[in-house]
Amino acid sequence: TAQEAALRIFEKRLLQEIGYGLVLDHEAISGRTVEADALYVYEVESGPVMQDHGNGGGKVLRGSSLLALARERLDDRAALKDAKHLMRTVLAHHLGGRPLHSRKLFASTGGGAGEGFKR
């Protein structure tokens, strides 16, 4: 939904503002641009790692989803689902498992239901 997409973008920007901005457009090991048709595992401390680099753990994310989040264009269901998983993983890592209640925080900043999230 539009509200879910706005919430994921809010979380991404919140991480950026507190110094934990996400690397979404280039691969952590090689530095190459993320490929839309490739699969990646997101290493919280470094960024996306192409799946064939021997990394066994972690949720596999589509390159197209990483690029969609980087561009803040979460228009399709797959990208939104991947973004939700990625945000939960990254936020849990940085918060040490403590809840953020980002939906409440988002609503308190004027990002209510149905509203777009403008920069």
PDB file of N, CA and C in Angstrom, residues 23-107:
ATOM      1  N   VAL A  23      23.487   1.392   2.384  1.00  0.00           N
ATOM      2  CA  VAL A  23      24.087   1.269   1.058  1.00  0.00           C
ATOM      3  C   VAL A  23      23.125   0.405   0.264  1.00  0.00           C
ATOM      4  N   LEU A  24      22.559   0.936  -0.797  1.00  0.00           N
ATOM      5  CA  LEU A  24      21.548   0.205  -1.560  1.00  0.00           C
ATOM      6  C   LEU A  24      21.870   0.084  -3.042  1.00  0.00           C
ATOM      7  N   ASP A  25      22.746   0.936  -3.547  1.00  0.00           N
ATOM      8  CA  ASP A  25      22.941   0.983  -4.998  1.00  0.00           C
ATOM      9  C   ASP A  25      24.248   0.378  -5.491  1.00  0.00           C
ATOM     10  N   HIS A  26      25.126  -0.030  -4.561  1.00  0.00           N
ATOM     11  CA  HIS A  26      26.341  -0.717  -5.007  1.00  0.00           C
ATOM     12  C   HIS A  26      26.687  -1.864  -4.062  1.00  0.00           C
ATOM     13  N   GLU A  27      27.338  -2.852  -4.635  1.00  0.00           N
ATOM     14  CA  GLU A  27      27.659  -4.082  -3.928  1.00  0.00           C
ATOM     15  C   GLU A  27      28.817  -3.852  -2.962  1.00  0.00           C
ATOM     16  N   ALA A  28      28.710  -4.401  -1.753  1.00  0.00           N
ATOM     17  CA  ALA A  28      29.683  -4.129  -0.697  1.00  0.00           C
ATOM     18  C   ALA A  28      31.077  -4.664  -1.002  1.00  0.00           C
ATOM     19  N   ILE A  29      31.189  -5.814  -1.611  1.00  0.00           N
ATOM     20  CA  ILE A  29      32.505  -6.423  -1.838  1.00  0.00           C
ATOM     21  C   ILE A  29      33.215  -5.813  -3.043  1.00  0.00           C
ATOM     22  N   SER A  30      32.544  -5.753  -4.163  1.00  0.00           N
ATOM     23  CA  SER A  30      33.187  -5.305  -5.405  1.00  0.00           C
ATOM     24  C   SER A  30      33.034  -3.813  -5.667  1.00  0.00           C
ATOM     25  N   GLY A  31      32.019  -3.197  -5.068  1.00  0.00           N
ATOM     26  CA  GLY A  31      31.741  -1.793  -5.345  1.00  0.00           C
ATOM     27  C   GLY A  31      30.959  -1.577  -6.627  1.00  0.00           C
ATOM     28  N   ARG A  32      30.652  -2.678  -7.329  1.00  0.00           N
ATOM     29  CA  ARG A  32      29.886  -2.565  -8.581  1.00  0.00           C
ATOM     30  C   ARG A  32      28.447  -2.163  -8.287  1.00  0.00           C
ATOM     31  N   THR A  33      27.841  -1.546  -9.272  1.00  0.00           N
ATOM     32  CA  THR A  33      26.441  -1.148  -9.168  1.00  0.00           C
ATOM     33  C   THR A  33      25.560  -2.380  -8.985  1.00  0.00           C
ATOM     34  N   VAL A  34      24.579  -2.260  -8.098  1.00  0.00           N
ATOM     35  CA  VAL A  34      23.616  -3.347  -7.892  1.00  0.00           C
ATOM     36  C   VAL A  34      22.883  -3.595  -9.201  1.00  0.00           C
ATOM     37  N   GLU A  35      22.756  -4.855  -9.568  1.00  0.00           N
ATOM     38  CA  GLU A  35      22.062  -5.242 -10.793  1.00  0.00           C
ATOM     39  C   GLU A  35      20.626  -5.622 -10.457  1.00  0.00           C
ATOM     40  N   ALA A  36      19.684  -5.068 -11.191  1.00  0.00           N
ATOM     41  CA  ALA A  36      18.267  -5.306 -10.919  1.00  0.00           C
ATOM     42  C   ALA A  36      17.898  -6.778 -10.967  1.00  0.00           C
ATOM     43  N   ASP A  37      18.532  -7.543 -11.842  1.00  0.00           N
ATOM     44  CA  ASP A  37      18.150  -8.950 -12.004  1.00  0.00           C
ATOM     45  C   ASP A  37      19.001  -9.913 -11.177  1.00  0.00           C
ATOM     46  N   ALA A  38      19.864  -9.393 -10.311  1.00  0.00           N
ATOM     47  CA  ALA A  38      20.697 -10.242  -9.451  1.00  0.00           C
ATOM     48  C   ALA A  38      20.065 -10.371  -8.066  1.00  0.00           C
ATOM     49  N   LEU A  39      20.555 -11.338  -7.304  1.00  0.00           N
ATOM     50  CA  LEU A  39      20.086 -11.564  -5.939  1.00  0.00           C
ATOM     51  C   LEU A  39      21.199 -11.212  -4.962  1.00  0.00           C
ATOM     52  N   TYR A  40      20.814 -10.645  -3.815  1.00  0.00           N
ATOM     53  CA  TYR A  40      21.771 -10.168  -2.826  1.00  0.00           C
ATOM     54  C   TYR A  40      21.346 -10.584  -1.429  1.00  0.00           C
ATOM     55  N   VAL A  41      22.341 -10.689  -0.553  1.00  0.00           N
ATOM     56  CA  VAL A  41      22.106 -10.809   0.879  1.00  0.00           C
ATOM     57  C   VAL A  41      22.612  -9.501   1.465  1.00  0.00           C
ATOM     58  N   TYR A  42      21.833  -8.886   2.376  1.00  0.00           N
ATOM     59  CA  TYR A  42      22.234  -7.596   2.926  1.00  0.00           C
ATOM     60  C   TYR A  42      23.017  -7.789   4.218  1.00  0.00           C
ATOM     61  N   GLU A  43      24.267  -7.351   4.199  1.00  0.00           N
ATOM     62  CA  GLU A  43      25.119  -7.375   5.385  1.00  0.00           C
ATOM     63  C   GLU A  43      24.939  -6.011   6.053  1.00  0.00           C
ATOM     64  N   VAL A  44      24.379  -6.002   7.262  1.00  0.00           N
ATOM     65  CA  VAL A  44      23.992  -4.753   7.908  1.00  0.00           C
ATOM     66  C   VAL A  44      25.157  -3.771   8.029  1.00  0.00           C
ATOM     67  N   GLU A  45      26.325  -4.248   8.338  1.00  0.00           N
ATOM     68  CA  GLU A  45      27.465  -3.347   8.540  1.00  0.00           C
ATOM     69  C   GLU A  45      28.139  -2.886   7.251  1.00  0.00           C
ATOM     70  N   SER A  46      27.827  -3.526   6.121  1.00  0.00           N
ATOM     71  CA  SER A  46      28.530  -3.141   4.893  1.00  0.00           C
ATOM     72  C   SER A  46      27.643  -2.926   3.673  1.00  0.00           C
ATOM     73  N   GLY A  47      26.517  -3.611   3.583  1.00  0.00           N
ATOM     74  CA  GLY A  47      25.633  -3.422   2.439  1.00  0.00           C
ATOM     75  C   GLY A  47      25.339  -4.717   1.711  1.00  0.00           C
ATOM     76  N   PRO A  48      24.795  -4.609   0.504  1.00  0.00           N
ATOM     77  CA  PRO A  48      24.409  -5.804  -0.238  1.00  0.00           C
ATOM     78  C   PRO A  48      25.617  -6.574  -0.773  1.00  0.00           C
ATOM     79  N   VAL A  49      25.511  -7.890  -0.676  1.00  0.00           N
ATOM     80  CA  VAL A  49      26.544  -8.779  -1.193  1.00  0.00           C
ATOM     81  C   VAL A  49      25.862  -9.728  -2.165  1.00  0.00           C
ATOM     82  N   MET A  50      26.381  -9.787  -3.384  1.00  0.00           N
ATOM     83  CA  MET A  50      25.778 -10.660  -4.382  1.00  0.00           C
ATOM     84  C   MET A  50      25.748 -12.087  -3.842  1.00  0.00           C
ATOM     85  N   GLN A  51      24.663 -12.762  -4.059  1.00  0.00           N
ATOM     86  CA  GLN A  51      24.445 -14.074  -3.467  1.00  0.00           C
ATOM     87  C   GLN A  51      25.524 -15.086  -3.818  1.00  0.00           C
ATOM     88  N   ASP A  52      26.133 -14.985  -4.958  1.00  0.00           N
ATOM     89  CA  ASP A  52      27.133 -15.977  -5.358  1.00  0.00           C
ATOM     90  C   ASP A  52      28.525 -15.746  -4.768  1.00  0.00           C
ATOM     91  N   HIS A  53      28.651 -14.821  -3.821  1.00  0.00           N
ATOM     92  CA  HIS A  53      29.950 -14.567  -3.191  1.00  0.00           C
ATOM     93  C   HIS A  53      30.180 -15.452  -1.973  1.00  0.00           C
ATOM     94  N   GLY A  54      29.454 -16.575  -1.875  1.00  0.00           N
ATOM     95  CA  GLY A  54      29.698 -17.535  -0.822  1.00  0.00           C
ATOM     96  C   GLY A  54      29.022 -17.241   0.500  1.00  0.00           C
ATOM     97  N   ASN A  55      28.132 -16.272   0.516  1.00  0.00           N
ATOM     98  CA  ASN A  55      27.430 -15.966   1.755  1.00  0.00           C
ATOM     99  C   ASN A  55      26.209 -16.869   1.875  1.00  0.00           C
ATOM    100  N   GLY A  56      26.149 -17.656   2.932  1.00  0.00           N
ATOM    101  CA  GLY A  56      25.065 -18.615   3.067  1.00  0.00           C
ATOM    102  C   GLY A  56      23.880 -18.084   3.848  1.00  0.00           C
ATOM    103  N   GLY A  57      24.112 -17.221   4.816  1.00  0.00           N
ATOM    104  CA  GLY A  57      23.034 -16.783   5.699  1.00  0.00           C
ATOM    105  C   GLY A  57      22.318 -15.559   5.190  1.00  0.00           C
ATOM    106  N   GLY A  58      21.186 -15.294   5.799  1.00  0.00           N
ATOM    107  CA  GLY A  58      20.453 -14.080   5.498  1.00  0.00           C
ATOM    108  C   GLY A  58      19.397 -14.244   4.434  1.00  0.00           C
ATOM    109  N   LYS A  59      18.458 -13.338   4.472  1.00  0.00           N
ATOM    110  CA  LYS A  59      17.352 -13.310   3.521  1.00  0.00           C
ATOM    111  C   LYS A  59      17.860 -12.798   2.185  1.00  0.00           C
ATOM    112  N   VAL A  60      17.463 -13.471   1.142  1.00  0.00           N
ATOM    113  CA  VAL A  60      17.847 -13.059  -0.206  1.00  0.00           C
ATOM    114  C   VAL A  60      16.920 -11.936  -0.661  1.00  0.00           C
ATOM    115  N   LEU A  61      17.512 -10.863  -1.172  1.00  0.00           N
ATOM    116  CA  LEU A  61      16.769  -9.704  -1.662  1.00  0.00           C
ATOM    117  C   LEU A  61      17.046  -9.520  -3.146  1.00  0.00           C
ATOM    118  N   ARG A  62      16.061  -9.076  -3.870  1.00  0.00           N
ATOM    119  CA  ARG A  62      16.216  -8.797  -5.292  1.00  0.00           C
ATOM    120  C   ARG A  62      16.965  -7.475  -5.475  1.00  0.00           C
ATOM    121  N   GLY A  63      17.848  -7.454  -6.449  1.00  0.00           N
ATOM    122  CA  GLY A  63      18.529  -6.210  -6.769  1.00  0.00           C
ATOM    123  C   GLY A  63      17.539  -5.117  -7.132  1.00  0.00           C
ATOM    124  N   SER A  64      16.480  -5.487  -7.837  1.00  0.00           N
ATOM    125  CA  SER A  64      15.460  -4.501  -8.216  1.00  0.00           C
ATOM    126  C   SER A  64      14.804  -3.881  -6.988  1.00  0.00           C
ATOM    127  N   SER A  65      14.663  -4.654  -5.910  1.00  0.00           N
ATOM    128  CA  SER A  65      14.074  -4.128  -4.674  1.00  0.00           C
ATOM    129  C   SER A  65      15.025  -3.153  -3.986  1.00  0.00           C
ATOM    130  N   LEU A  66      16.309  -3.483  -3.967  1.00  0.00           N
ATOM    131  CA  LEU A  66      17.296  -2.577  -3.376  1.00  0.00           C
ATOM    132  C   LEU A  66      17.326  -1.252  -4.130  1.00  0.00           C
ATOM    133  N   LEU A  67      17.300  -1.337  -5.453  1.00  0.00           N
ATOM    134  CA  LEU A  67      17.310  -0.122  -6.272  1.00  0.00           C
ATOM    135  C   LEU A  67      16.024   0.678  -6.097  1.00  0.00           C
ATOM    136  N   ALA A  68      14.900  -0.008  -5.963  1.00  0.00           N
ATOM    137  CA  ALA A  68      13.621   0.681  -5.747  1.00  0.00           C
ATOM    138  C   ALA A  68      13.643   1.447  -4.427  1.00  0.00           C
ATOM    139  N   LEU A  69      14.185   0.833  -3.380  1.00  0.00           N
ATOM    140  CA  LEU A  69      14.279   1.521  -2.091  1.00  0.00           C
ATOM    141  C   LEU A  69      15.265   2.681  -2.178  1.00  0.00           C
ATOM    142  N   ALA A  70      16.371   2.497  -2.873  1.00  0.00           N
ATOM    143  CA  ALA A  70      17.340   3.585  -3.049  1.00  0.00           C
ATOM    144  C   ALA A  70      16.687   4.786  -3.726  1.00  0.00           C
ATOM    145  N   ARG A  71      15.836   4.514  -4.712  1.00  0.00           N
ATOM    146  CA  ARG A  71      15.148   5.583  -5.462  1.00  0.00           C
ATOM    147  C   ARG A  71      13.865   6.039  -4.775  1.00  0.00           C
ATOM    148  N   GLU A  72      13.509   5.340  -3.681  1.00  0.00           N
ATOM    149  CA  GLU A  72      12.269   5.619  -2.940  1.00  0.00           C
ATOM    150  C   GLU A  72      11.048   5.477  -3.835  1.00  0.00           C
ATOM    151  N   ARG A  73      11.054   4.397  -4.627  1.00  0.00           N
ATOM    152  CA  ARG A  73       9.960   4.086  -5.551  1.00  0.00           C
ATOM    153  C   ARG A  73       9.494   2.651  -5.309  1.00  0.00           C
ATOM    154  N   LEU A  74       8.818   2.432  -4.205  1.00  0.00           N
ATOM    155  CA  LEU A  74       8.358   1.091  -3.835  1.00  0.00           C
ATOM    156  C   LEU A  74       6.975   0.846  -4.419  1.00  0.00           C
ATOM    157  N   ASP A  75       6.940   0.715  -5.740  1.00  0.00           N
ATOM    158  CA  ASP A  75       5.671   0.621  -6.454  1.00  0.00           C
ATOM    159  C   ASP A  75       5.137  -0.795  -6.614  1.00  0.00           C
ATOM    160  N   ASP A  76       5.977  -1.804  -6.428  1.00  0.00           N
ATOM    161  CA  ASP A  76       5.459  -3.160  -6.608  1.00  0.00           C
ATOM    162  C   ASP A  76       5.546  -3.956  -5.309  1.00  0.00           C
ATOM    163  N   ARG A  77       4.734  -4.987  -5.235  1.00  0.00           N
ATOM    164  CA  ARG A  77       4.598  -5.790  -4.024  1.00  0.00           C
ATOM    165  C   ARG A  77       5.900  -6.449  -3.590  1.00  0.00           C
ATOM    166  N   ALA A  78       6.656  -6.973  -4.548  1.00  0.00           N
ATOM    167  CA  ALA A  78       7.913  -7.652  -4.217  1.00  0.00           C
ATOM    168  C   ALA A  78       8.910  -6.679  -3.587  1.00  0.00           C
ATOM    169  N   ALA A  79       9.031  -5.494  -4.154  1.00  0.00           N
ATOM    170  CA  ALA A  79       9.952  -4.490  -3.615  1.00  0.00           C
ATOM    171  C   ALA A  79       9.519  -4.066  -2.220  1.00  0.00           C
ATOM    172  N   LEU A  80       8.231  -3.899  -2.021  1.00  0.00           N
ATOM    173  CA  LEU A  80       7.704  -3.499  -0.719  1.00  0.00           C
ATOM    174  C   LEU A  80       7.961  -4.580   0.329  1.00  0.00           C
ATOM    175  N   LYS A  81       7.768  -5.832  -0.051  1.00  0.00           N
ATOM    176  CA  LYS A  81       8.005  -6.953   0.864  1.00  0.00           C
ATOM    177  C   LYS A  81       9.489  -7.033   1.240  1.00  0.00           C
ATOM    178  N   ASP A  82      10.366  -6.914   0.243  1.00  0.00           N
ATOM    179  CA  ASP A  82      11.804  -6.944   0.516  1.00  0.00           C
ATOM    180  C   ASP A  82      12.221  -5.762   1.390  1.00  0.00           C
ATOM    181  N   ALA A  83      11.678  -4.584   1.115  1.00  0.00           N
ATOM    182  CA  ALA A  83      12.015  -3.391   1.895  1.00  0.00           C
ATOM    183  C   ALA A  83      11.577  -3.557   3.349  1.00  0.00           C
ATOM    184  N   LYS A  84      10.411  -4.130   3.555  1.00  0.00           N
ATOM    185  CA  LYS A  84       9.911  -4.353   4.917  1.00  0.00           C
ATOM    186  C   LYS A  84      10.854  -5.284   5.673  1.00  0.00           C
ATOM    187  N   HIS A  85      11.243  -6.372   5.041  1.00  0.00           N
ATOM    188  CA  HIS A  85      12.158  -7.309   5.690  1.00  0.00           C
ATOM    189  C   HIS A  85      13.508  -6.643   5.982  1.00  0.00           C
ATOM    190  N   LEU A  86      14.033  -5.926   5.013  1.00  0.00           N
ATOM    191  CA  LEU A  86      15.324  -5.267   5.190  1.00  0.00           C
ATOM    192  C   LEU A  86      15.268  -4.248   6.323  1.00  0.00           C
ATOM    193  N   MET A  87      14.235  -3.423   6.350  1.00  0.00           N
ATOM    194  CA  MET A  87      14.120  -2.412   7.400  1.00  0.00           C
ATOM    195  C   MET A  87      14.019  -3.055   8.778  1.00  0.00           C
ATOM    196  N   ARG A  88      13.230  -4.117   8.896  1.00  0.00           N
ATOM    197  CA  ARG A  88      13.115  -4.810  10.187  1.00  0.00           C
ATOM    198  C   ARG A  88      14.464  -5.360  10.636  1.00  0.00           C
ATOM    199  N   THR A  89      15.199  -5.953   9.707  1.00  0.00           N
ATOM    200  CA  THR A  89      16.504  -6.528  10.029  1.00  0.00           C
ATOM    201  C   THR A  89      17.484  -5.447  10.474  1.00  0.00           C
ATOM    202  N   VAL A  90      17.571  -4.375   9.715  1.00  0.00           N
ATOM    203  CA  VAL A  90      18.523  -3.306  10.007  1.00  0.00           C
ATOM    204  C   VAL A  90      18.150  -2.576  11.295  1.00  0.00           C
ATOM    205  N   LEU A  91      16.872  -2.261  11.463  1.00  0.00           N
ATOM    206  CA  LEU A  91      16.439  -1.575  12.679  1.00  0.00           C
ATOM    207  C   LEU A  91      16.679  -2.442  13.912  1.00  0.00           C
ATOM    208  N   ALA A  92      16.362  -3.725  13.835  1.00  0.00           N
ATOM    209  CA  ALA A  92      16.584  -4.628  14.972  1.00  0.00           C
ATOM    210  C   ALA A  92      18.070  -4.675  15.334  1.00  0.00           C
ATOM    211  N   HIS A  93      18.914  -4.692  14.328  1.00  0.00           N
ATOM    212  CA  HIS A  93      20.362  -4.714  14.562  1.00  0.00           C
ATOM    213  C   HIS A  93      20.804  -3.462  15.317  1.00  0.00           C
ATOM    214  N   HIS A  94      20.393  -2.298  14.851  1.00  0.00           N
ATOM    215  CA  HIS A  94      20.846  -1.046  15.450  1.00  0.00           C
ATOM    216  C   HIS A  94      20.157  -0.730  16.768  1.00  0.00           C
ATOM    217  N   LEU A  95      18.977  -1.264  16.982  1.00  0.00           N
ATOM    218  CA  LEU A  95      18.252  -1.006  18.230  1.00  0.00           C
ATOM    219  C   LEU A  95      18.488  -2.098  19.269  1.00  0.00           C
ATOM    220  N   GLY A  96      19.277  -3.090  18.920  1.00  0.00           N
ATOM    221  CA  GLY A  96      19.538  -4.169  19.859  1.00  0.00           C
ATOM    222  C   GLY A  96      18.288  -4.940  20.233  1.00  0.00           C
ATOM    223  N   GLY A  97      17.365  -5.045  19.299  1.00  0.00           N
ATOM    224  CA  GLY A  97      16.137  -5.791  19.542  1.00  0.00           C
ATOM    225  C   GLY A  97      15.028  -4.983  20.200  1.00  0.00           C
ATOM    226  N   ARG A  98      15.325  -3.752  20.635  1.00  0.00           N
ATOM    227  CA  ARG A  98      14.276  -2.919  21.238  1.00  0.00           C
ATOM    228  C   ARG A  98      13.322  -2.450  20.145  1.00  0.00           C
ATOM    229  N   PRO A  99      12.036  -2.333  20.460  1.00  0.00           N
ATOM    230  CA  PRO A  99      11.068  -1.905  19.438  1.00  0.00           C
ATOM    231  C   PRO A  99      11.204  -0.417  19.118  1.00  0.00           C
ATOM    232  N   LEU A 100      10.957  -0.075  17.877  1.00  0.00           N
ATOM    233  CA  LEU A 100      10.996   1.326  17.448  1.00  0.00           C
ATOM    234  C   LEU A 100       9.606   1.928  17.391  1.00  0.00           C
ATOM    235  N   HIS A 101       8.616   1.127  17.115  1.00  0.00           N
ATOM    236  CA  HIS A 101       7.250   1.621  16.913  1.00  0.00           C
ATOM    237  C   HIS A 101       7.244   2.675  15.812  1.00  0.00           C
ATOM    238  N   SER A 102       7.871   2.344  14.694  1.00  0.00           N
ATOM    239  CA  SER A 102       8.035   3.316  13.616  1.00  0.00           C
ATOM    240  C   SER A 102       6.711   3.786  13.042  1.00  0.00           C
ATOM    241  N   ARG A 103       5.684   2.933  13.072  1.00  0.00           N
ATOM    242  CA  ARG A 103       4.382   3.355  12.566  1.00  0.00           C
ATOM    243  C   ARG A 103       3.840   4.517  13.403  1.00  0.00           C
ATOM    244  N   LYS A 104       3.980   4.432  14.733  1.00  0.00           N
ATOM    245  CA  LYS A 104       3.519   5.517  15.613  1.00  0.00           C
ATOM    246  C   LYS A 104       4.378   6.760  15.419  1.00  0.00           C
ATOM    247  N   LEU A 105       5.680   6.566  15.322  1.00  0.00           N
ATOM    248  CA  LEU A 105       6.590   7.682  15.105  1.00  0.00           C
ATOM    249  C   LEU A 105       6.297   8.369  13.776  1.00  0.00           C
ATOM    250  N   PHE A 106       6.063   7.566  12.752  1.00  0.00           N
ATOM    251  CA  PHE A 106       5.727   8.083  11.426  1.00  0.00           C
ATOM    252  C   PHE A 106       4.446   8.911  11.482  1.00  0.00           C
ATOM    253  N   ALA A 107       3.419   8.394  12.159  1.00  0.00           N
ATOM    254  CA  ALA A 107       2.141   9.108  12.272  1.00  0.00           C
ATOM    255  C   ALA A 107       2.319  10.424  13.029  1.00  0.00           C
TER     256      ALA A 107
END
